[in-house]
Amino acid sequence: MTIADLKLNQKGRIISINGKGLLRHRLMEMGFTPQTIVTLRKVAPFGDPLELTIRNYEISIRKDEAKMIEIMEIKE
Amino acid sequence: MRIALVGNQNSGKTTLFNQLTGSNQHVGNFPGVTVDIKRGKLRGNNKLEIIDLPGIYSLLPYSEEELLARDFITNQNIDAIINIVDATNLDRNLYLTLQLLSLEIPLVVALNMMDEAKNSNIFIDLNKLEEMLHVKVVPISALRQEGLLELIDKIQNVYKEKNIVNADFLFKKEEKIFNSIQCLKACFDKNNAIKFHHKYLAIHLLETDESSIPNILKKEDKEQLKEEIEKLENYYHKKHEEIFVEIRYKYIESITSKCVRKNNEITKEQKKSLNIDRILTHKYFGLPIFLLIIMFIFYLSFGSLGPLLSDLLATFLNDFNGWSKTILLNCGVSNTFVSLLVDGIFEGVGSVLSFVPTILILFLCLSILEDSGYMARIAFMIDKPMRKVGLSGKAFVPMILGFGCSVPAILATRTLHSSRDRRLTIFLIPFMSCSAKLPIYALISLVFFKAQAPIVISALYLGGIVLALLAALMIKLIFNSKPIPFIMELPAYRFPSFKSTTLLMWEKAKDFLKKAFSVILIASIAVWFLENFNARFEYVTDSNNSLLAIISQAITPIFKPLGFAKWEITASLITGLSAKETILSTLEILLGSASNICALIGPLESLSLLVFISLYMPCIAAFAAIKKELHSTFEAIMQMIFQTSFAWLITFAVYQIGKVMIMCVL
């Protein structure tokens, strides 16, 4: 599953980041690295982009990018 | 001594800069730099220059701003760096810090928002933090002006003592990387062409490969680099960029686990923001609330306070013009000169001066939106539809402002973080009919269409929007340029500081006046000259004999295919360039009354004229703003030419189709 599959307020642990080049690099630099926990906070009114909490801050990425990030669901 | 201020967006960098320099700042002219960089002297110490670099998350050149910031630090002889870090979020902020340290430039970390951190029960062990980062850390609150003296003191000491960190500490435990860095550095030491700091370059290249650095590497350097990257990837079983990012974040995790103690997972500010966002970015209420806010801003700047102040200013300027005319004439100054000074320069400049209250109010509102963190939410909400035409959500607010006045709208594109989006937005803004066009639309459509006038006016507004969308789509297809992926921090909501917002407002107005003044002055004189002189450069009293009339008559045939080939109309279109409302006043002068236009053209022609007015090049003040924001006279002129030709083509299509339709009906 990827970040795009998360439900509201559901958490996931990042397994890997697909894609390549600058975009992948940038996503990692913003904190999306393996083992990091992501929470889906909100979906924008038009269904895209997403608001996530990662490394104690809120970030917004589009679904296209969210689909690049593989996660494992964390059961509460 | 030159100090660069470097930090993440939303870390309070601009506030710190304003506190350190006061009003003692200006936009610096740096060679080869297209993004405005502010610099200023430290208050009470002229020897210390502080440079405010764009807010960045990484030294990796991902956006134009980041490329600029990195090149600036590496090329422009910076003596020291103040790295401003948000104490409430060390987890991400320290990433940039670790990159900056590899530059091995004297550096002090300014730990900002300490008050907020304390408030959220976040305790930071400063000694331990200094020990782990190997640099001085000064706790400050830029907003409350706490810790600033100590910060300046420390940075001067670090610089004087040449107290430079050895960046190796980050890779001490990673022997393989350490060796690769040393090996590459040894290569670079032999290459004289390399002006970058060698160790930084080695790390940077190992992380990104050579593609992002200009061709300064020798063949053997490149081979060595390739070999080292392969070695590392084989050892770690990861892509090279991943190795470095992970090492930095692992180190940060060990810092936060040892230096930071907090009671809650999220800060009070974050919690508050999540709650506010339940309403402000709500699935159904979010957009209506946004529309209400925008409407309120419009009401303030174009409906109530703005016009009130503008009118006051206009009345004053009018009186001033009257007095100066009387006084000068009484003193025996020649008629022509008084006319040049008062009717030409004063009136022309005055008509632009009356923009200023509107600009001030709009910018006050805008900087509140930006500083409070709401702008990021607007971008978040509106991103999806904007992306369809190749823009990001952030471009929405400047475009909306275009319905008020193109000038502040164009200046507002500054809030966009990519140069590509900024250019595209500047290009599209003039398609939004500005408020000065409304009286023209109203008068002409009332004369010709009476009860149907509101439909015509709405169609003109809508037409502009549709054409802007089409133009954006066309550009997207032609240049095949993809919008840069939208990766945006949603900062916690904060109360904007009074000082920052007013300073920003003042700066915008000052900037605009300064740069626009020359263009507007020349334009005013030119229009005055055209209106009052004939081809033999003699002063004329009858405007039918003026140069304007002669030129208009010469240009008029161009408008034949559009249906309104009358020189009076051409003349009004020309003077309309100084400010669109002038179109009406010129028609007034030339025709006795603007409604007499029905004697010149029929309904279809009037429609075609309206379409042309809605699309042709914007006024000279907007041109000045475009020139300023694009940093290029050539590009600004090209945009004017494009828009006028585009307007001609569209109007041509409208008129010809209209003619055919009428023929069919008859």
PDB file of N, CA and C in Angstrom, chain A residues 2-32:
ATOM      1  N   THR A   2       0.290   2.348  -0.480  1.00  0.00           N
ATOM      2  CA  THR A   2       1.046   3.594  -0.520  1.00  0.00           C
ATOM      3  C   THR A   2       0.345   4.646   0.349  1.00  0.00           C
ATOM      4  N   ILE A   3       0.992   5.799   0.495  1.00  0.00           N
ATOM      5  CA  ILE A   3       0.401   6.867   1.303  1.00  0.00           C
ATOM      6  C   ILE A   3      -0.979   7.249   0.763  1.00  0.00           C
ATOM      7  N   ALA A   4      -1.154   7.147  -0.563  1.00  0.00           N
ATOM      8  CA  ALA A   4      -2.432   7.522  -1.164  1.00  0.00           C
ATOM      9  C   ALA A   4      -3.575   6.619  -0.692  1.00  0.00           C
ATOM     10  N   ASP A   5      -3.241   5.446  -0.136  1.00  0.00           N
ATOM     11  CA  ASP A   5      -4.289   4.526   0.322  1.00  0.00           C
ATOM     12  C   ASP A   5      -4.681   4.737   1.781  1.00  0.00           C
ATOM     13  N   LEU A   6      -3.983   5.617   2.476  1.00  0.00           N
ATOM     14  CA  LEU A   6      -4.289   5.831   3.894  1.00  0.00           C
ATOM     15  C   LEU A   6      -5.686   6.426   4.059  1.00  0.00           C
ATOM     16  N   LYS A   7      -6.333   6.055   5.179  1.00  0.00           N
ATOM     17  CA  LYS A   7      -7.599   6.702   5.509  1.00  0.00           C
ATOM     18  C   LYS A   7      -7.304   7.841   6.474  1.00  0.00           C
ATOM     19  N   LEU A   8      -8.286   8.727   6.662  1.00  0.00           N
ATOM     20  CA  LEU A   8      -8.072   9.874   7.548  1.00  0.00           C
ATOM     21  C   LEU A   8      -7.589   9.436   8.916  1.00  0.00           C
ATOM     22  N   ASN A   9      -6.539  10.136   9.396  1.00  0.00           N
ATOM     23  CA  ASN A   9      -5.942   9.893  10.706  1.00  0.00           C
ATOM     24  C   ASN A   9      -5.323   8.509  10.871  1.00  0.00           C
ATOM     25  N   GLN A  10      -5.203   7.784   9.773  1.00  0.00           N
ATOM     26  CA  GLN A  10      -4.523   6.497   9.832  1.00  0.00           C
ATOM     27  C   GLN A  10      -3.019   6.720   9.696  1.00  0.00           C
ATOM     28  N   LYS A  11      -2.255   5.840  10.364  1.00  0.00           N
ATOM     29  CA  LYS A  11      -0.801   5.989  10.309  1.00  0.00           C
ATOM     30  C   LYS A  11      -0.176   4.883   9.484  1.00  0.00           C
ATOM     31  N   GLY A  12       0.962   5.210   8.883  1.00  0.00           N
ATOM     32  CA  GLY A  12       1.697   4.196   8.147  1.00  0.00           C
ATOM     33  C   GLY A  12       3.191   4.370   8.357  1.00  0.00           C
ATOM     34  N   ARG A  13       3.917   3.271   8.225  1.00  0.00           N
ATOM     35  CA  ARG A  13       5.373   3.350   8.329  1.00  0.00           C
ATOM     36  C   ARG A  13       5.948   3.198   6.929  1.00  0.00           C
ATOM     37  N   ILE A  14       6.831   4.117   6.563  1.00  0.00           N
ATOM     38  CA  ILE A  14       7.362   4.105   5.197  1.00  0.00           C
ATOM     39  C   ILE A  14       8.293   2.917   4.983  1.00  0.00           C
ATOM     40  N   ILE A  15       8.087   2.208   3.876  1.00  0.00           N
ATOM     41  CA  ILE A  15       8.983   1.099   3.539  1.00  0.00           C
ATOM     42  C   ILE A  15       9.999   1.564   2.501  1.00  0.00           C
ATOM     43  N   SER A  16       9.484   2.154   1.412  1.00  0.00           N
ATOM     44  CA  SER A  16      10.420   2.602   0.383  1.00  0.00           C
ATOM     45  C   SER A  16       9.801   3.726  -0.425  1.00  0.00           C
ATOM     46  N   ILE A  17      10.673   4.450  -1.138  1.00  0.00           N
ATOM     47  CA  ILE A  17      10.211   5.544  -1.983  1.00  0.00           C
ATOM     48  C   ILE A  17      10.553   5.169  -3.416  1.00  0.00           C
ATOM     49  N   ASN A  18       9.533   5.030  -4.242  1.00  0.00           N
ATOM     50  CA  ASN A  18       9.773   4.693  -5.646  1.00  0.00           C
ATOM     51  C   ASN A  18      10.107   5.951  -6.437  1.00  0.00           C
ATOM     52  N   GLY A  19      10.222   5.782  -7.739  1.00  0.00           N
ATOM     53  CA  GLY A  19      10.570   6.929  -8.576  1.00  0.00           C
ATOM     54  C   GLY A  19      12.064   7.129  -8.569  1.00  0.00           C
ATOM     55  N   LYS A  20      12.471   8.238  -9.187  1.00  0.00           N
ATOM     56  CA  LYS A  20      13.907   8.469  -9.251  1.00  0.00           C
ATOM     57  C   LYS A  20      14.208   9.954  -9.372  1.00  0.00           C
ATOM     58  N   GLY A  21      15.488  10.250  -9.331  1.00  0.00           N
ATOM     59  CA  GLY A  21      15.944  11.612  -9.607  1.00  0.00           C
ATOM     60  C   GLY A  21      15.636  12.608  -8.507  1.00  0.00           C
ATOM     61  N   LEU A  22      15.549  13.869  -8.952  1.00  0.00           N
ATOM     62  CA  LEU A  22      15.396  14.981  -8.014  1.00  0.00           C
ATOM     63  C   LEU A  22      14.147  14.857  -7.144  1.00  0.00           C
ATOM     64  N   LEU A  23      13.027  14.428  -7.754  1.00  0.00           N
ATOM     65  CA  LEU A  23      11.777  14.378  -7.008  1.00  0.00           C
ATOM     66  C   LEU A  23      11.885  13.406  -5.844  1.00  0.00           C
ATOM     67  N   ARG A  24      12.419  12.234  -6.109  1.00  0.00           N
ATOM     68  CA  ARG A  24      12.580  11.238  -5.053  1.00  0.00           C
ATOM     69  C   ARG A  24      13.511  11.792  -3.966  1.00  0.00           C
ATOM     70  N   HIS A  25      14.595  12.401  -4.421  1.00  0.00           N
ATOM     71  CA  HIS A  25      15.565  12.985  -3.515  1.00  0.00           C
ATOM     72  C   HIS A  25      14.899  14.037  -2.616  1.00  0.00           C
ATOM     73  N   ARG A  26      14.099  14.897  -3.252  1.00  0.00           N
ATOM     74  CA  ARG A  26      13.452  15.964  -2.502  1.00  0.00           C
ATOM     75  C   ARG A  26      12.462  15.402  -1.473  1.00  0.00           C
ATOM     76  N   LEU A  27      11.678  14.403  -1.895  1.00  0.00           N
ATOM     77  CA  LEU A  27      10.730  13.808  -0.954  1.00  0.00           C
ATOM     78  C   LEU A  27      11.475  13.282   0.266  1.00  0.00           C
ATOM     79  N   MET A  28      12.610  12.635   0.020  1.00  0.00           N
ATOM     80  CA  MET A  28      13.380  12.114   1.154  1.00  0.00           C
ATOM     81  C   MET A  28      13.915  13.250   2.015  1.00  0.00           C
ATOM     82  N   GLU A  29      14.379  14.309   1.346  1.00  0.00           N
ATOM     83  CA  GLU A  29      14.920  15.433   2.114  1.00  0.00           C
ATOM     84  C   GLU A  29      13.859  16.093   2.982  1.00  0.00           C
ATOM     85  N   MET A  30      12.601  16.067   2.520  1.00  0.00           N
ATOM     86  CA  MET A  30      11.534  16.649   3.329  1.00  0.00           C
ATOM     87  C   MET A  30      11.126  15.706   4.460  1.00  0.00           C
ATOM     88  N   GLY A  31      11.752  14.569   4.548  1.00  0.00           N
ATOM     89  CA  GLY A  31      11.526  13.689   5.693  1.00  0.00           C
ATOM     90  C   GLY A  31      10.945  12.331   5.382  1.00  0.00           C
ATOM     91  N   PHE A  32      10.599  12.087   4.114  1.00  0.00           N
ATOM     92  CA  PHE A  32      10.024  10.788   3.769  1.00  0.00           C
ATOM     93  C   PHE A  32      11.134   9.755   3.569  1.00  0.00           C
TER      94      PHE A  32
END
